Coordinates of C-alpha atoms (C1' of nucleotides) in Angstrom, one line a residue:
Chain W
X2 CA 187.3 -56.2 53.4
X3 CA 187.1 -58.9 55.5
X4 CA 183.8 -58.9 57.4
X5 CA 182.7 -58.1 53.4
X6 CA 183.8 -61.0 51.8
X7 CA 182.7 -63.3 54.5
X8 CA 179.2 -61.9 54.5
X9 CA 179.2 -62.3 50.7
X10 CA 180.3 -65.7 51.1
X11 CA 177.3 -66.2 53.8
X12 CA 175.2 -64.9 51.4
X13 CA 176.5 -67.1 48.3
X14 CA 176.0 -70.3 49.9
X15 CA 172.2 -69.3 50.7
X16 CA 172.0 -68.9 46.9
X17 CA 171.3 -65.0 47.3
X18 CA 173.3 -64.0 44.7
X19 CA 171.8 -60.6 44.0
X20 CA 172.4 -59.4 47.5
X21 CA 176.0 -61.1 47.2
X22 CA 176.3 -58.3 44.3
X23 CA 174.9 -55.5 46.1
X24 CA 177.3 -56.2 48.9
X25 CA 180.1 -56.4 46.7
X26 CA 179.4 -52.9 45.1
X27 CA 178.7 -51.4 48.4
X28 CA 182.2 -52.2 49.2
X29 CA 183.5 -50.5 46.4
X30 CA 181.7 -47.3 46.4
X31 CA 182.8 -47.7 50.6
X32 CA 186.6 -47.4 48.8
X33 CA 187.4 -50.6 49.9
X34 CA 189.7 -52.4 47.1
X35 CA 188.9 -55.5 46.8
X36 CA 192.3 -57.9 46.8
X37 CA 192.9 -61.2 45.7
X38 CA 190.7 -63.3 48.4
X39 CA 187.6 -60.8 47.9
X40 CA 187.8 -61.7 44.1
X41 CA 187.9 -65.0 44.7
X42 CA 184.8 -65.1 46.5
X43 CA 183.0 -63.6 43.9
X44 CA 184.2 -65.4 41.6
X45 CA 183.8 -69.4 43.3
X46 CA 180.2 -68.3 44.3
X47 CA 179.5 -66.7 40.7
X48 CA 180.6 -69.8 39.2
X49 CA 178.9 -72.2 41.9
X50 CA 175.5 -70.5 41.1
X51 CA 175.9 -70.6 37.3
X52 CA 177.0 -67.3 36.7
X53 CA 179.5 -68.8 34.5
X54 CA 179.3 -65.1 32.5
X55 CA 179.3 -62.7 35.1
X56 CA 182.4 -64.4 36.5
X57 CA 184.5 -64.0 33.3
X58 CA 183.8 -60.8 32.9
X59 CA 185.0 -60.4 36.6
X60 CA 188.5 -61.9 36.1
X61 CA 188.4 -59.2 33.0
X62 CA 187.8 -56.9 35.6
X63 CA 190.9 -58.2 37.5
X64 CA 193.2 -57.3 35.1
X65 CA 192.1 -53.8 34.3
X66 CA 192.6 -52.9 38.1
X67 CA 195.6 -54.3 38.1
X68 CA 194.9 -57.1 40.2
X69 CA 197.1 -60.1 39.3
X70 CA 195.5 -63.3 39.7
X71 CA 196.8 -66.0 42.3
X72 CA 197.3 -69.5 42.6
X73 CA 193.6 -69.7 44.2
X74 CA 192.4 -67.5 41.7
X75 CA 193.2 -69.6 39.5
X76 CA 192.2 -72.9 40.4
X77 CA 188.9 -71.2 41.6
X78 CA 188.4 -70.6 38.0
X79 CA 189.8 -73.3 36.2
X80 CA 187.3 -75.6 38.8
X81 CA 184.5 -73.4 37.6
X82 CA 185.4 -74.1 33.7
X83 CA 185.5 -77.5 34.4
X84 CA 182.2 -77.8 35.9
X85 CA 180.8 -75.8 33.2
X86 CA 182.2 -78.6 30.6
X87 CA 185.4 -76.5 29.1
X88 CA 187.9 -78.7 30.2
X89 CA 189.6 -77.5 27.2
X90 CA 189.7 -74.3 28.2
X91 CA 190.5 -75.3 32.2
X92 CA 193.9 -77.0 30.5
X93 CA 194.6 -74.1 28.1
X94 CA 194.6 -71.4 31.6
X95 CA 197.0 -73.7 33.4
X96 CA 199.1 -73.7 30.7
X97 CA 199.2 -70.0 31.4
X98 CA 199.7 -70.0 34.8
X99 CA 203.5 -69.5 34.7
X100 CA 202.9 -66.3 32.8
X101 CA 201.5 -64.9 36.0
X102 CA 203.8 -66.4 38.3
X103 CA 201.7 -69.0 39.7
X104 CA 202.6 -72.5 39.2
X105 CA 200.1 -75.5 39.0
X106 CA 199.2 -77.1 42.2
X107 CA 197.7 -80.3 43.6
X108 CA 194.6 -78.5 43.5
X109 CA 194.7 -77.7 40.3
X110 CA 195.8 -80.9 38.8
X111 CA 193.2 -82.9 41.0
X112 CA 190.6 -80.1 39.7
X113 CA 191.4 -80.7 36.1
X114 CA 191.7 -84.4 36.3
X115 CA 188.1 -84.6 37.8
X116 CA 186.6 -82.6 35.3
X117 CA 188.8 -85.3 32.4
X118 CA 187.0 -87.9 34.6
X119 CA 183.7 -86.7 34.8
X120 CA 183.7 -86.8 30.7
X121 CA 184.7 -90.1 30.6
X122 CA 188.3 -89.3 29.7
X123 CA 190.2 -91.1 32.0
X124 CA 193.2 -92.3 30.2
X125 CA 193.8 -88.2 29.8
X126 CA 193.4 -87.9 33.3
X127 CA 195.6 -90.8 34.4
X128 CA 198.6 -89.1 31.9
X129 CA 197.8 -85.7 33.6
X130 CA 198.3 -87.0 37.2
X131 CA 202.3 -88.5 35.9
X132 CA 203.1 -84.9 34.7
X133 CA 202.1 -83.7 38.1
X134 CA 206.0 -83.8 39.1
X135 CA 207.4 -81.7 35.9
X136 CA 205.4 -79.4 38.2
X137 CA 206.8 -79.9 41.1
X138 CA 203.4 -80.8 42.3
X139 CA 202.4 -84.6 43.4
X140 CA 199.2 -86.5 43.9
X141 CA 197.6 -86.9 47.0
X142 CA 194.4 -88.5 48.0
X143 CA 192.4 -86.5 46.6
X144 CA 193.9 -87.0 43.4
X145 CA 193.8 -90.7 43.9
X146 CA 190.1 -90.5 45.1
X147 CA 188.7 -88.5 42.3
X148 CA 190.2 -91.4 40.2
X149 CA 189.2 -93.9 41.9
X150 CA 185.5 -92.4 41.8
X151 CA 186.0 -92.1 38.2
X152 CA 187.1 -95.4 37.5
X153 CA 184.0 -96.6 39.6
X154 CA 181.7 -94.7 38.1
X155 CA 182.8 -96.4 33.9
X156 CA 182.6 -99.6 35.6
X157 CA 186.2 -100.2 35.3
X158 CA 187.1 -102.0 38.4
X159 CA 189.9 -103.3 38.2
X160 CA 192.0 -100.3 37.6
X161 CA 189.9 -98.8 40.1
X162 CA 191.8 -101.3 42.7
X163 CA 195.2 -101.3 41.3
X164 CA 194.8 -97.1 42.1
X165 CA 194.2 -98.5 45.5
X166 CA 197.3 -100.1 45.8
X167 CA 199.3 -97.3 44.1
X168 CA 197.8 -95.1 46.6
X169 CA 199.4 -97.2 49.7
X170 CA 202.6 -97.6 48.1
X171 CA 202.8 -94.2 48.2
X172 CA 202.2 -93.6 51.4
X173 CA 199.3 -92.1 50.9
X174 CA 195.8 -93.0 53.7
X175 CA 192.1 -93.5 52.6
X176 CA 190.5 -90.8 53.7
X177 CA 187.0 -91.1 55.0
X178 CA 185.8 -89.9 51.1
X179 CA 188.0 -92.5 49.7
X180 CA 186.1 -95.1 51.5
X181 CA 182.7 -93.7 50.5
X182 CA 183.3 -93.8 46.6
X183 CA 185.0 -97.5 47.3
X184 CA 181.1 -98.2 49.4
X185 CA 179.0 -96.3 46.7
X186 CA 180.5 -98.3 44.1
X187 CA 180.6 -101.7 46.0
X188 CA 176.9 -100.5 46.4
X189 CA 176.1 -100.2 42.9
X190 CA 176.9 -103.8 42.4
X191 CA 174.7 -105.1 44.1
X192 CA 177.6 -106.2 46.7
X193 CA 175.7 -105.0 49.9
X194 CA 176.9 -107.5 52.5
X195 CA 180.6 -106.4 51.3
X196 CA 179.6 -102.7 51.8
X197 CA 178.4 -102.8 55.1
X198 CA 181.5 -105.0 56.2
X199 CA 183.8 -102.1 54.4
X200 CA 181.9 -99.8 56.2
X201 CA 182.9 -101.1 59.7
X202 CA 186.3 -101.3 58.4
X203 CA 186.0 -98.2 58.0
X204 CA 184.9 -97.5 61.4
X205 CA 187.1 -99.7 62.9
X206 CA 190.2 -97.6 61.2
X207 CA 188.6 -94.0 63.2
X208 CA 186.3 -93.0 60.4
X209 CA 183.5 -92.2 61.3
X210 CA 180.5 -93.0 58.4
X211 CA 178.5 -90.4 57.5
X212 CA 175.2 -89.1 55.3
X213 CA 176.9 -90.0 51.7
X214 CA 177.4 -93.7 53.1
X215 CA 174.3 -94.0 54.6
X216 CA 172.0 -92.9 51.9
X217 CA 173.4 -95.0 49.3
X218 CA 173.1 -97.9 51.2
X219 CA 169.9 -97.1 51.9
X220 CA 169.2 -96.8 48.4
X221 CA 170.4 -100.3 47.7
X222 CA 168.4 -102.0 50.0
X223 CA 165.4 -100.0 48.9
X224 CA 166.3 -101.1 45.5
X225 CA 166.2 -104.8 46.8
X226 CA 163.0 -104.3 48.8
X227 CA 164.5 -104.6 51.9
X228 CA 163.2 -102.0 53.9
X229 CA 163.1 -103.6 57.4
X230 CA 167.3 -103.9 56.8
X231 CA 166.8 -100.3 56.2
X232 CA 165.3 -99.1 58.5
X233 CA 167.9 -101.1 61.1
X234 CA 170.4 -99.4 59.8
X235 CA 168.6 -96.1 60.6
X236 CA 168.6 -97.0 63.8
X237 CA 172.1 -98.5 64.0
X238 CA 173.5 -94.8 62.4
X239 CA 171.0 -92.9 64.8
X240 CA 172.3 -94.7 67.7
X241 CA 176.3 -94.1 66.4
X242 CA 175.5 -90.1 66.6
X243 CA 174.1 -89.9 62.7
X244 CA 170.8 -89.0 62.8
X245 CA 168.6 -89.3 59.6
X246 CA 168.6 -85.7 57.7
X247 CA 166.2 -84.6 54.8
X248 CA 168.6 -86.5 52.4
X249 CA 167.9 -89.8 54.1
X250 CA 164.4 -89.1 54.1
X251 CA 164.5 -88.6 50.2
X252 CA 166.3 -92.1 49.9
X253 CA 163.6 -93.7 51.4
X254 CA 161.3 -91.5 49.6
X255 CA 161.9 -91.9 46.4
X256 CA 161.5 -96.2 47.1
X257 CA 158.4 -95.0 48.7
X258 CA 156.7 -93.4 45.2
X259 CA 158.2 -95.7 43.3
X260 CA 157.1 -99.0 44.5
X261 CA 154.1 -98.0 46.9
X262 CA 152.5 -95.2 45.4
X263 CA 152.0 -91.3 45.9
X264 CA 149.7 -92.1 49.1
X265 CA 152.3 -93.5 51.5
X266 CA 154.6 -90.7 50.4
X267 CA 152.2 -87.8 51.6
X268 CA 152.0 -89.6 54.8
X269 CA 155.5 -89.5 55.2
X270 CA 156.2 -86.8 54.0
X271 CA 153.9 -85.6 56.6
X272 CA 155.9 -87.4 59.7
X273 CA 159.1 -85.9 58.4
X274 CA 157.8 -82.2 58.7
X275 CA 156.1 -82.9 62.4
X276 CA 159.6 -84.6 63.2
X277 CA 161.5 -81.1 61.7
X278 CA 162.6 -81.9 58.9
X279 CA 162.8 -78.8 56.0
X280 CA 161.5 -80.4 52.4
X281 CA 164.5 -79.5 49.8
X282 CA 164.7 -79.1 46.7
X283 CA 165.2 -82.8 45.7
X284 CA 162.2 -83.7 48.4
X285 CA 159.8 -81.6 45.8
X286 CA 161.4 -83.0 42.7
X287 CA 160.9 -86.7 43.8
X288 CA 157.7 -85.7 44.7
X289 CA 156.8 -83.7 41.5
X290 CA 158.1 -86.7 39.9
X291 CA 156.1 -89.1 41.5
X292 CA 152.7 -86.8 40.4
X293 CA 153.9 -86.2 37.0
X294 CA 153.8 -90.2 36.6
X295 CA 150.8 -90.6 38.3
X296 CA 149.1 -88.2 35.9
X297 CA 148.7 -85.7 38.4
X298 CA 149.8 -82.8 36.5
X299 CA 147.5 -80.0 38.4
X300 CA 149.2 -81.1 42.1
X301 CA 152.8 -81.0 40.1
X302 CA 151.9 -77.6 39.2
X303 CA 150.4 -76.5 42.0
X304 CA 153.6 -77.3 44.0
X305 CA 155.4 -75.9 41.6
X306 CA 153.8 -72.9 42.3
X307 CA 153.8 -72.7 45.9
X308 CA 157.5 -72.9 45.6
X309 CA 157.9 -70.3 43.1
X310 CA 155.7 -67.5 44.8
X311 CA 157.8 -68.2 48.0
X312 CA 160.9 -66.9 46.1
X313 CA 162.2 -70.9 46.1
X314 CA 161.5 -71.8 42.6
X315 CA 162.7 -75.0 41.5
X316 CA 166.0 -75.8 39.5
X317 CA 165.8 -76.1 35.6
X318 CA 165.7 -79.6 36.1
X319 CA 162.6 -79.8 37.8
X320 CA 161.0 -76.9 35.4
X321 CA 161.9 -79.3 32.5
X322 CA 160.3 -81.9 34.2
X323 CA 156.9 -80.5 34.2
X324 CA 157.7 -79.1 30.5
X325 CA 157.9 -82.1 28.7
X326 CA 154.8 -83.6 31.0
X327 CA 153.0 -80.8 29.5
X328 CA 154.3 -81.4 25.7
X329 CA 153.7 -85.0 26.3
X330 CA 150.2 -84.6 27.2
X331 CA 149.6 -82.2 24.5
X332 CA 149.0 -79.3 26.9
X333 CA 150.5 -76.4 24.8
X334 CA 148.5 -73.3 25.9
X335 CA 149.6 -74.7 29.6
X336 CA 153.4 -75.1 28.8
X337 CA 153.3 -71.7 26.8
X338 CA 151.9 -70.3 29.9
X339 CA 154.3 -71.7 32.1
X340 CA 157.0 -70.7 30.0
X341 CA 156.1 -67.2 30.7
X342 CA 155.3 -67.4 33.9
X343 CA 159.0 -68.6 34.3
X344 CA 160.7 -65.9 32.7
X345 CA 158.6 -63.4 34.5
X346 CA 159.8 -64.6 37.4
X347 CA 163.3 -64.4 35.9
X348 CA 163.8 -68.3 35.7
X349 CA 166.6 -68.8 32.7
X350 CA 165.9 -71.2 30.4
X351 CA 168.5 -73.9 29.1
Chain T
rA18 C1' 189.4 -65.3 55.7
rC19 C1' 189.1 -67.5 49.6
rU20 C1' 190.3 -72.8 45.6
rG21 C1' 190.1 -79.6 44.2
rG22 C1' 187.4 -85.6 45.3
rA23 C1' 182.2 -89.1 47.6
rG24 C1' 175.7 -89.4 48.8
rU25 C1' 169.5 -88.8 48.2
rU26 C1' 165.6 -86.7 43.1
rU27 C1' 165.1 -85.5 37.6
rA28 C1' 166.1 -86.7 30.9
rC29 C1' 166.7 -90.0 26.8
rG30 C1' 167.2 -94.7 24.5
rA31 C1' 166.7 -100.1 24.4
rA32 C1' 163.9 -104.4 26.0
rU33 C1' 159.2 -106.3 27.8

RNA sequence: ACUGGAGUUUACGAAU
């Protein structure tokens, strides 16, 4: 049971979802009952990969063979409500919890309380984290962090701060993610020179900064048109032991189509493959973007393509993308076609 | 062995 579920869990994170399923009936028609942790595999990957259905009917499938759901269980599918937008729903299941002899946990407060955040409720989410103790639960930093991120995120600084401070009189240490949301945000504001000085603070406390720092930051001083002080820091994070990744690359992509055109983007694009460097899936969107606006629908397409026929075919997003170029443009018998050729090639439209 | 928080791309609207 458990070479299976790691191999599913493997095969999850890959995306390969239909071979996750195989697996798991191979392992039942191999008479291997699956317990609580093999479930929950299924279940976080199904809901991970926006198989919000299939995984329901799995916890239905729970019950009838007599599996009672856990703690993890539990928060593994109240997190997957959540980030499907039933929140509502997420609250109404740990309200249930007791039932099953599980009890709410910081994991599943911090869970709920991201997804209140994440919709903008936040004064619901701050009530949530003070009924934590009726649970016997308290918040930790991650609690605190996702607040503080969500804070950030509506602009409302100052609260964002005084959770700060509540966080230390806890007790309770930044972590290194704490510090990122705090850099991001500073980021946002235009407050660069503060970032990077937070950032060594950072460094100087044993953290050690990492890609979700670096790419903001590059993305602010793209956004300024600084791009020698980007590139410096490149080299200042290359020589600290953080070498640029694909997601750096798209940073300084994305400045690249914007303000310099498609031509300097093909180039690099170019040096980033010679250096090593796998295209993503956000690579090809910029990219497809950056066509799109440029009028070059054909080359959109045409990537669009490639992708599919080499089993990688682009999120919904991107599909959408090239949709509504199409519609704008008046190209109906090309949308129509691509339409189809999406649901032949079992894309699911939103 | 399984569950929670941060980063790079994408919509729309407004203004010009």
């Amino acid at each position: 049971e458990r070479t299976y579920s790691t191999l599913m869990q493997g095969l999850f994170k890959q995306g390969r979802i239909e071979d996750a399923l195989e697996l798991w009936k191979e392992m039942d028609s191999n008479g291997c009952a699956p317990r609580n942790f093999s479930y929950n595999v299924m279940l976080h990957g199904l809901f991970q990969n926006g198989r919000m259905e299939e995984a329901m009917k799995l916890v239905e499938e729970m019950f009838t063979k007599g599996v009672s759901p856990n703690a993890v269980n539990f928060n593994t599918i109240i997190n997957g409500l959540c980030k499907h937008g039933k929140t509502e729903e997420a609250i109404r299941l740990m309200k249930k919890m007791s039932e099953y002899g599980s009890s709410p946990d910081a994991v599943t407060f911090t869970t709920i309380i991201d997804g209140l955040c994440k919709e903008g409720r936040l004064e619901v989410a701050i009530r949530l984290m003070g009924k934590m103790s009726e649970c016997g639960s308290k918040p930790d930093t991650v609690t605190f962090t996702t607040l503080i991120d969500g804070f950030c995120k509506e602009g409302r600084l100052e609260e964002a701060s005084s959770l700060v401070e509540n966080m230390s009189r806890r007790g309770l240490r930044p972590d290194v993610v704490t510090f990122t949301t705090i850099i991001n945000w500073i980021c946002e504001q235009g407050r660069l020179g503060e970032a990077l000085r937070l950032m060594e603070e950072m460094c100087g406390k044993g953290f050690r900064p990492n890609h979700c720092d670096l790419e903001y930051i590059i993305k602010a001083f793209c956004k300024e048109g600084r791009l020698e002080d980007a590139n410096k820091l490149l080299e200042d994070m290359a020589n600290i032991g953080i070498p640029p990744n694909t997601a750096t690359f798209n940073a300084m992509n994305n400045d690249l189509c914007k303000a310099r055109g498609l031509q300097k983007t093909e180039e690099l694009l170019e040096k980033m493959m010679k250096a090593g460097f796998e295209p993503d899936a956000v690579t090809y969107c910029t990219l497809m973007d950056a066509m799109l606006k440029e009028q070059r629908v054909e080359d959109a397409l045409g990537i669009h393509n490639v992708l599919t026929s080499k089993g990688r075919a682009p999120a919904v997003h991107t599909r959408n993308m090239l949709l509504r170029k199409l519609f704008k443009n008046g190209e109906l018998n090309v949308a129509v076609e691509f339409i189809d050729g999406m649901l032949a090639n079992g894309c699911i439209p939103d």
